[in-house]
Amino acid sequence: ISDLAVQCVINTARDVQSLVMDSNDRVSGATLDALRRVHGFTLRDISIKSCPNLDARSFRRMVLDCAGLTSLSMTKMQDVVSDTLVVGCCPYLTNLTHLDLSYNVRLTDDSILAASDHCVELRSIRLVNVHQMTDQG
C-alpha cells in the first residue's frame, strides 16, 4: 500500500482512532503528516513496524499533534527510533497506557527513564531485544 492509498482512507474516514502499518516500504512521513492533520484529536492507537521510509521528524510531529494517544508501538524501526526521539516525545504522551519499543537495538536506559517519568498512566511496556538497557533503567 502506498502513501496515496493510505491518505485516501485517512481523508475520507470520519473517526480514525487506530492505525496499524506493518512491514510497508511504500509509505513515508507524508502519511503520518496527513494522519495527524486530519485525525490528531481522535487517534488513540498507533502501531508501526518495519516501515523503513518513515522518519523521526514525522513521528515527532505526529506525537505532538496526537496528545490523546493511549497506545504506541514502534517496533523494528531502529533507523528511526532513538533515545533522542523517545526522550523528546515522552513529555507529550501523558495518556499513554501501552508502549512497545521492541527490536530498536540502539535504545538505552534514557528511553525507559523518560517513559517512566512522563508516561504516568503506563500499564504495559514491551522492550524485546533492546539489549543496551541495563538494570538501572
mmCIF file of C-alpha atoms in Angstrom:
data_model
loop_
_atom_site.group_PDB
_atom_site.id
_atom_site.type_symbol
_atom_site.label_atom_id
_atom_site.label_comp_id
_atom_site.label_asym_id
_atom_site.label_seq_id
_atom_site.Cartn_x
_atom_site.Cartn_y
_atom_site.Cartn_z
ATOM 1 C CA ILE A 1 0.000 0.000 0.000
ATOM 2 C CA SER A 2 1.311 3.460 -0.837
ATOM 3 C CA ASP A 3 1.108 6.928 0.705
ATOM 4 C CA LEU A 4 -1.660 7.819 -1.741
ATOM 5 C CA ALA A 5 -3.854 4.857 -0.806
ATOM 6 C CA VAL A 6 -3.466 5.401 2.941
ATOM 7 C CA GLN A 7 -4.073 9.139 2.586
ATOM 8 C CA CYS A 8 -7.296 8.497 0.620
ATOM 9 C CA VAL A 9 -8.609 6.418 3.517
ATOM 10 C CA ILE A 10 -7.438 8.982 6.071
ATOM 11 C CA ASN A 11 -9.136 11.826 4.211
ATOM 12 C CA THR A 12 -12.471 10.043 3.750
ATOM 13 C CA ALA A 13 -12.819 8.212 7.075
ATOM 14 C CA ARG A 14 -14.666 10.188 9.726
ATOM 15 C CA ASP A 15 -13.241 8.978 13.001
ATOM 16 C CA VAL A 16 -9.952 7.100 12.673
ATOM 17 C CA GLN A 17 -8.856 6.001 16.135
ATOM 18 C CA SER A 18 -6.311 3.320 15.283
ATOM 19 C CA LEU A 19 -3.569 2.885 12.697
ATOM 20 C CA VAL A 20 -1.550 -0.280 12.109
ATOM 21 C CA MET A 21 1.186 -0.247 9.472
ATOM 22 C CA ASP A 22 3.494 -3.245 9.414
ATOM 23 C CA SER A 23 6.318 -4.059 7.024
ATOM 24 C CA ASN A 24 5.494 -1.440 4.448
ATOM 25 C CA ASP A 25 8.287 0.186 2.480
ATOM 26 C CA ARG A 26 5.945 2.292 0.327
ATOM 27 C CA VAL A 27 4.700 4.711 2.978
ATOM 28 C CA SER A 28 6.631 7.774 4.074
ATOM 29 C CA GLY A 29 6.333 10.589 6.568
ATOM 30 C CA ALA A 30 3.672 12.145 4.325
ATOM 31 C CA THR A 31 1.217 9.515 5.576
ATOM 32 C CA LEU A 32 1.907 10.370 9.222
ATOM 33 C CA ASP A 33 1.601 14.082 8.423
ATOM 34 C CA ALA A 34 -1.816 13.541 6.801
ATOM 35 C CA LEU A 35 -2.957 11.371 9.686
ATOM 36 C CA ARG A 36 -2.065 13.910 12.357
ATOM 37 C CA ARG A 37 -3.636 16.805 10.431
ATOM 38 C CA VAL A 38 -6.945 15.039 9.859
ATOM 39 C CA HIS A 39 -7.281 12.772 12.905
ATOM 40 C CA GLY A 40 -4.904 14.175 15.508
ATOM 41 C CA PHE A 41 -7.662 14.678 18.073
ATOM 42 C CA THR A 42 -9.297 11.260 17.648
ATOM 43 C CA LEU A 43 -6.279 8.995 17.175
ATOM 44 C CA ARG A 44 -5.735 6.687 20.172
ATOM 45 C CA ASP A 45 -3.648 3.763 18.903
ATOM 46 C CA ILE A 46 -0.676 3.694 16.545
ATOM 47 C CA SER A 47 1.288 0.570 15.661
ATOM 48 C CA ILE A 48 4.107 0.858 13.156
ATOM 49 C CA LYS A 49 6.584 -1.925 12.482
ATOM 50 C CA SER A 50 9.346 -2.226 9.898
ATOM 51 C CA CYS A 51 8.461 0.781 7.748
ATOM 52 C CA PRO A 52 11.896 1.942 6.574
ATOM 53 C CA ASN A 53 10.791 5.103 4.754
ATOM 54 C CA LEU A 54 9.303 6.804 7.803
ATOM 55 C CA ASP A 55 11.430 9.417 9.520
ATOM 56 C CA ALA A 56 11.916 10.671 13.079
ATOM 57 C CA ARG A 57 10.711 14.190 12.240
ATOM 58 C CA SER A 58 7.309 12.907 11.086
ATOM 59 C CA PHE A 59 6.985 10.704 14.177
ATOM 60 C CA ARG A 60 7.738 13.642 16.444
ATOM 61 C CA ARG A 61 5.219 15.934 14.710
ATOM 62 C CA MET A 62 2.594 13.212 14.896
ATOM 63 C CA VAL A 63 3.113 12.720 18.642
ATOM 64 C CA LEU A 64 2.906 16.467 19.273
ATOM 65 C CA ASP A 65 -0.460 16.652 17.479
ATOM 66 C CA CYS A 66 -1.926 13.405 18.846
ATOM 67 C CA ALA A 67 -1.911 14.100 22.566
ATOM 68 C CA GLY A 68 -4.725 11.609 23.185
ATOM 69 C CA LEU A 69 -2.645 8.563 22.238
ATOM 70 C CA THR A 70 -3.095 5.703 24.674
ATOM 71 C CA SER A 71 -1.140 3.036 22.788
ATOM 72 C CA LEU A 72 2.053 3.459 20.789
ATOM 73 C CA SER A 73 4.018 0.651 19.203
ATOM 74 C CA MET A 74 7.110 1.416 17.145
ATOM 75 C CA THR A 75 8.916 -1.872 16.645
ATOM 76 C CA LYS A 76 11.776 -2.814 14.350
ATOM 77 C CA MET A 77 12.338 0.833 13.487
ATOM 78 C CA GLN A 78 15.971 1.046 14.594
ATOM 79 C CA ASP A 79 16.882 3.579 11.906
ATOM 80 C CA VAL A 80 14.193 5.954 13.225
ATOM 81 C CA VAL A 81 13.603 5.222 16.902
ATOM 82 C CA SER A 82 16.389 6.592 19.074
ATOM 83 C CA ASP A 83 16.811 7.803 22.632
ATOM 84 C CA THR A 84 16.567 11.356 21.296
ATOM 85 C CA LEU A 85 13.162 10.640 19.733
ATOM 86 C CA VAL A 86 11.765 8.777 22.744
ATOM 87 C CA VAL A 87 13.055 11.284 25.309
ATOM 88 C CA GLY A 88 11.722 14.181 23.214
ATOM 89 C CA CYS A 89 8.267 12.642 22.738
ATOM 90 C CA CYS A 90 7.544 11.216 26.199
ATOM 91 C CA PRO A 91 6.575 14.565 27.797
ATOM 92 C CA TYR A 92 3.701 14.755 25.276
ATOM 93 C CA LEU A 93 2.475 11.192 25.841
ATOM 94 C CA THR A 94 0.911 11.617 29.263
ATOM 95 C CA ASN A 95 -2.167 9.494 28.379
ATOM 96 C CA LEU A 96 -0.131 6.529 27.154
ATOM 97 C CA THR A 97 -1.062 3.191 28.744
ATOM 98 C CA HIS A 98 0.829 0.871 26.356
ATOM 99 C CA LEU A 99 4.295 1.378 24.868
ATOM 100 C CA ASP A 100 6.168 -1.114 22.695
ATOM 101 C CA LEU A 101 9.684 -0.239 21.549
ATOM 102 C CA SER A 102 10.855 -3.792 20.853
ATOM 103 C CA TYR A 103 13.713 -4.518 18.464
ATOM 104 C CA ASN A 104 15.030 -0.958 18.498
ATOM 105 C CA VAL A 105 18.502 -2.073 19.426
ATOM 106 C CA ARG A 106 20.039 1.380 19.946
ATOM 107 C CA LEU A 107 17.756 2.397 22.815
ATOM 108 C CA THR A 108 19.314 2.794 26.247
ATOM 109 C CA ASP A 109 18.194 3.442 29.813
ATOM 110 C CA ASP A 110 17.445 7.055 28.851
ATOM 111 C CA SER A 111 14.343 5.949 26.928
ATOM 112 C CA ILE A 112 12.839 3.850 29.703
ATOM 113 C CA LEU A 113 13.596 6.543 32.287
ATOM 114 C CA ALA A 114 11.842 9.176 30.140
ATOM 115 C CA ALA A 115 8.816 6.907 29.751
ATOM 116 C CA SER A 116 8.623 6.247 33.484
ATOM 117 C CA ASP A 117 8.997 9.950 34.304
ATOM 118 C CA HIS A 118 6.403 11.287 31.861
ATOM 119 C CA CYS A 119 4.012 8.485 30.907
ATOM 120 C CA VAL A 120 2.458 8.075 34.331
ATOM 121 C CA GLU A 121 -0.545 6.077 33.028
ATOM 122 C CA LEU A 122 1.635 3.283 31.549
ATOM 123 C CA ARG A 123 0.288 -0.185 32.290
ATOM 124 C CA SER A 124 2.393 -2.179 29.852
ATOM 125 C CA ILE A 125 5.743 -1.699 28.221
ATOM 126 C CA ARG A 126 7.472 -4.103 25.818
ATOM 127 C CA LEU A 127 11.195 -3.951 25.258
ATOM 128 C CA VAL A 128 12.018 -7.213 23.474
ATOM 129 C CA ASN A 129 15.612 -7.359 22.178
ATOM 130 C CA VAL A 130 16.547 -3.921 23.463
ATOM 131 C CA HIS A 131 19.982 -5.064 24.603
ATOM 132 C CA GLN A 132 21.535 -1.752 25.641
ATOM 133 C CA MET A 133 19.173 -1.259 28.571
ATOM 134 C CA THR A 134 20.567 -2.121 31.978
ATOM 135 C CA ASP A 135 19.168 -2.874 35.428
ATOM 136 C CA GLN A 136 19.416 0.835 36.185
ATOM 137 C CA GLY A 137 16.792 1.568 33.512
#
